C-alpha positions in Angstrom: 7.1 62.7 52.3 8.5 63.4 48.8 11.6 62.2 47.1 13.6 65.3 48.1 13.3 64.4 51.7 14.9 61.0 51.1 17.5 62.1 48.6 19.1 64.3 51.3 20.2 61.0 53.0 22.2 59.9 50.0 24.9 62.4 50.8 25.2 61.4 54.4 27.6 58.8 55.8 26.2 55.3 55.9 26.3 54.9 59.6 24.6 58.2 60.1 21.5 56.7 58.6 21.0 54.3 61.5 17.6 54.6 63.2 15.0 52.3 64.8 12.1 50.3 63.5 9.5 52.6 65.0 10.9 55.5 63.0 10.9 53.4 59.8 7.3 52.1 60.4 6.0 55.7 60.7 7.5 56.9 57.5 5.0 57.6 54.7 6.5 56.4 51.4 3.5 56.9 49.2 4.9 59.9 47.5 8.4 58.5 47.1 10.3 56.0 45.1 11.3 54.2 48.2 10.3 50.9 49.9 10.5 49.4 53.3 12.2 46.0 53.5 13.2 43.5 56.2 16.6 41.9 56.1 16.8 38.2 55.1 17.7 37.6 58.7 14.0 37.7 59.4 13.3 34.6 57.2 16.7 32.9 56.8 18.5 33.2 60.2 19.4 29.7 61.3 20.7 29.4 64.9 22.1 25.9 64.2 24.3 27.3 61.4 25.4 30.1 63.6 26.3 27.8 66.5 28.2 25.5 64.2 30.1 28.2 62.3 33.8 29.1 62.8 33.5 31.9 60.2 30.5 34.2 59.6 30.3 36.3 56.4 28.6 39.6 57.1 26.9 41.9 54.6 24.7 45.0 54.9 21.4 44.2 53.2 20.7 41.6 50.5 19.8 43.3 47.1 16.3 43.0 45.7 17.3 40.3 43.2 18.8 38.2 46.1 15.6 38.7 48.1 13.5 37.4 45.2 15.7 34.3 45.1 15.3 33.8 48.8 18.8 33.6 50.2 21.9 35.6 51.1 24.3 36.4 48.3 22.0 34.8 45.6 21.7 37.9 43.5 22.9 37.3 39.9 25.9 39.5 40.1 27.2 38.4 43.5 30.3 36.3 43.7 30.5 35.1 47.3 29.6 31.5 46.4 32.4 31.4 43.7 34.8 32.9 46.2 34.1 30.2 48.8 34.5 27.5 46.1 37.9 28.9 45.1 39.2 29.5 48.6 38.1 26.2 50.0 38.6 24.0 46.9 35.1 22.7 46.9 35.1 21.8 43.2 32.3 24.4 42.4 29.9 23.0 45.0 28.6 26.3 46.3 28.2 28.0 42.9 26.3 24.9 41.6 23.9 25.1 44.6 23.4 28.8 43.9 22.6 28.1 40.2 20.0 25.5 41.3 18.4 28.2 43.6 18.3 30.6 40.7 16.3 28.1 38.7 14.0 27.5 41.7 13.8 30.8 43.6 12.9 30.5 47.3 12.9 26.7 47.0 13.1 25.3 50.6 14.8 22.2 49.2 17.5 24.3 47.5 18.0 26.6 50.5 18.3 23.6 52.7 21.0 22.2 50.5 22.9 25.5 50.7 22.6 25.4 54.4 23.9 21.8 54.6 27.0 22.9 52.6 27.5 25.9 54.9 27.2 23.6 57.9 29.8 21.2 56.4 32.3 23.9 55.9 31.5 25.7 59.2 30.3 28.8 57.6 27.2 31.1 58.0 25.8 34.3 56.7 24.3 37.3 58.5 23.3 40.8 57.5 23.9 43.7 59.9 20.6 45.4 58.9 17.3 44.5 60.5 14.9 46.7 58.6 15.5 49.5 56.0 14.1 52.1 53.7 15.8 51.9 50.3 15.2 53.2 46.8 13.0 50.7 45.0 14.9 48.0 43.0 18.3 49.4 43.9 21.1 47.0 44.9 23.4 49.8 46.1 24.2 50.5 49.8 24.2 54.2 49.0 20.5 53.9 48.2 19.7 52.5 51.7 18.4 55.7 53.2 17.4 54.6 56.7 18.0 51.3 58.6 17.9 49.7 62.0 20.7 47.3 63.1 20.1 43.6 63.9 21.4 43.1 67.4 19.4 40.0 68.1 21.1 37.8 65.4 24.5 38.8 66.6 23.6 38.0 70.2 23.7 34.4 69.1 27.3 34.6 68.1 30.3 33.6 70.2 33.7 35.4 71.0 35.7 32.7 69.2 34.0 33.1 65.9 35.6 35.0 63.0 33.6 37.6 61.0 34.4 38.5 57.4 32.6 41.7 56.4 32.1 42.2 52.7 32.3 46.0 52.8 33.5 48.8 54.9 29.8 49.7 55.6 29.2 46.2 57.0 32.3 46.4 59.2 31.3 49.8 60.6 27.8 48.6 61.4 29.1 45.4 63.0 31.4 47.4 65.2 28.4 49.5 66.3 26.5 46.3 67.1 29.4 45.1 69.3 28.8 48.1 71.5 25.6 46.4 72.8 26.3 44.6 76.1 24.4 41.5 75.0 26.7 41.0 71.9 29.8 38.9 72.8 31.7 39.3 69.6 35.5 39.8 69.9 36.4 42.9 67.8 39.8 41.4 67.1 38.0 38.7 65.1 36.3 41.2 62.7 37.9 41.6 59.2 37.0 43.1 55.9 37.4 41.2 52.6 35.9 43.2 49.8 34.0 41.6 47.0 33.5 44.7 44.7 35.7 44.7 41.6 37.7 47.7 42.6 38.9 46.3 45.9 38.6 42.5 45.6 41.7 40.6 46.6 41.4 36.8 46.5 44.5 36.4 48.7 42.7 38.3 51.5 39.7 35.9 51.2 41.9 32.8 51.1 43.8 33.9 54.2 40.6 34.7 56.2 38.6 31.7 55.1 41.3 29.2 56.2 
């Protein structure tokens, strides 16, 4: 399939790009500028963190730079760790841990330290996407052309937990996930706190991360 086939998806609504892994697996990307990627849920999902968490921060799909570093929200331009520091008065703890990971990408030691900090503050991360086709090296949601949803990870979540989605796309997909009978999330506990510079509001984050 050539690039024209995939570029038609760029103009479609994000949740209209949802498909299944079988469809993605059968796509021939050899004549395109696209790639198939698994979500970091495949390698970083930690059931102990999820069980312990009061608040789960939900994204769509970790950008290529973050995947190279080996953990959620570890891309150079992402500010989630700084936001957590500011809202929870951690004295820069999370940003410091992120910087250590950037110096040692995919380090099991550094990732374990991040997870320990998340456990301490009863936080966790999950992406809504399971597997995707996206334009190579693009960090943008709009360049995610096909994707499947990760129902399995959210089946491990509980009704009392709070979910902070970092974009409207993430929220829309999470609401689709809650339609699965095995997912016990309470829709009233789903919120959106944007992190992009056009919609970011620190007061929203402080209120939801309490």
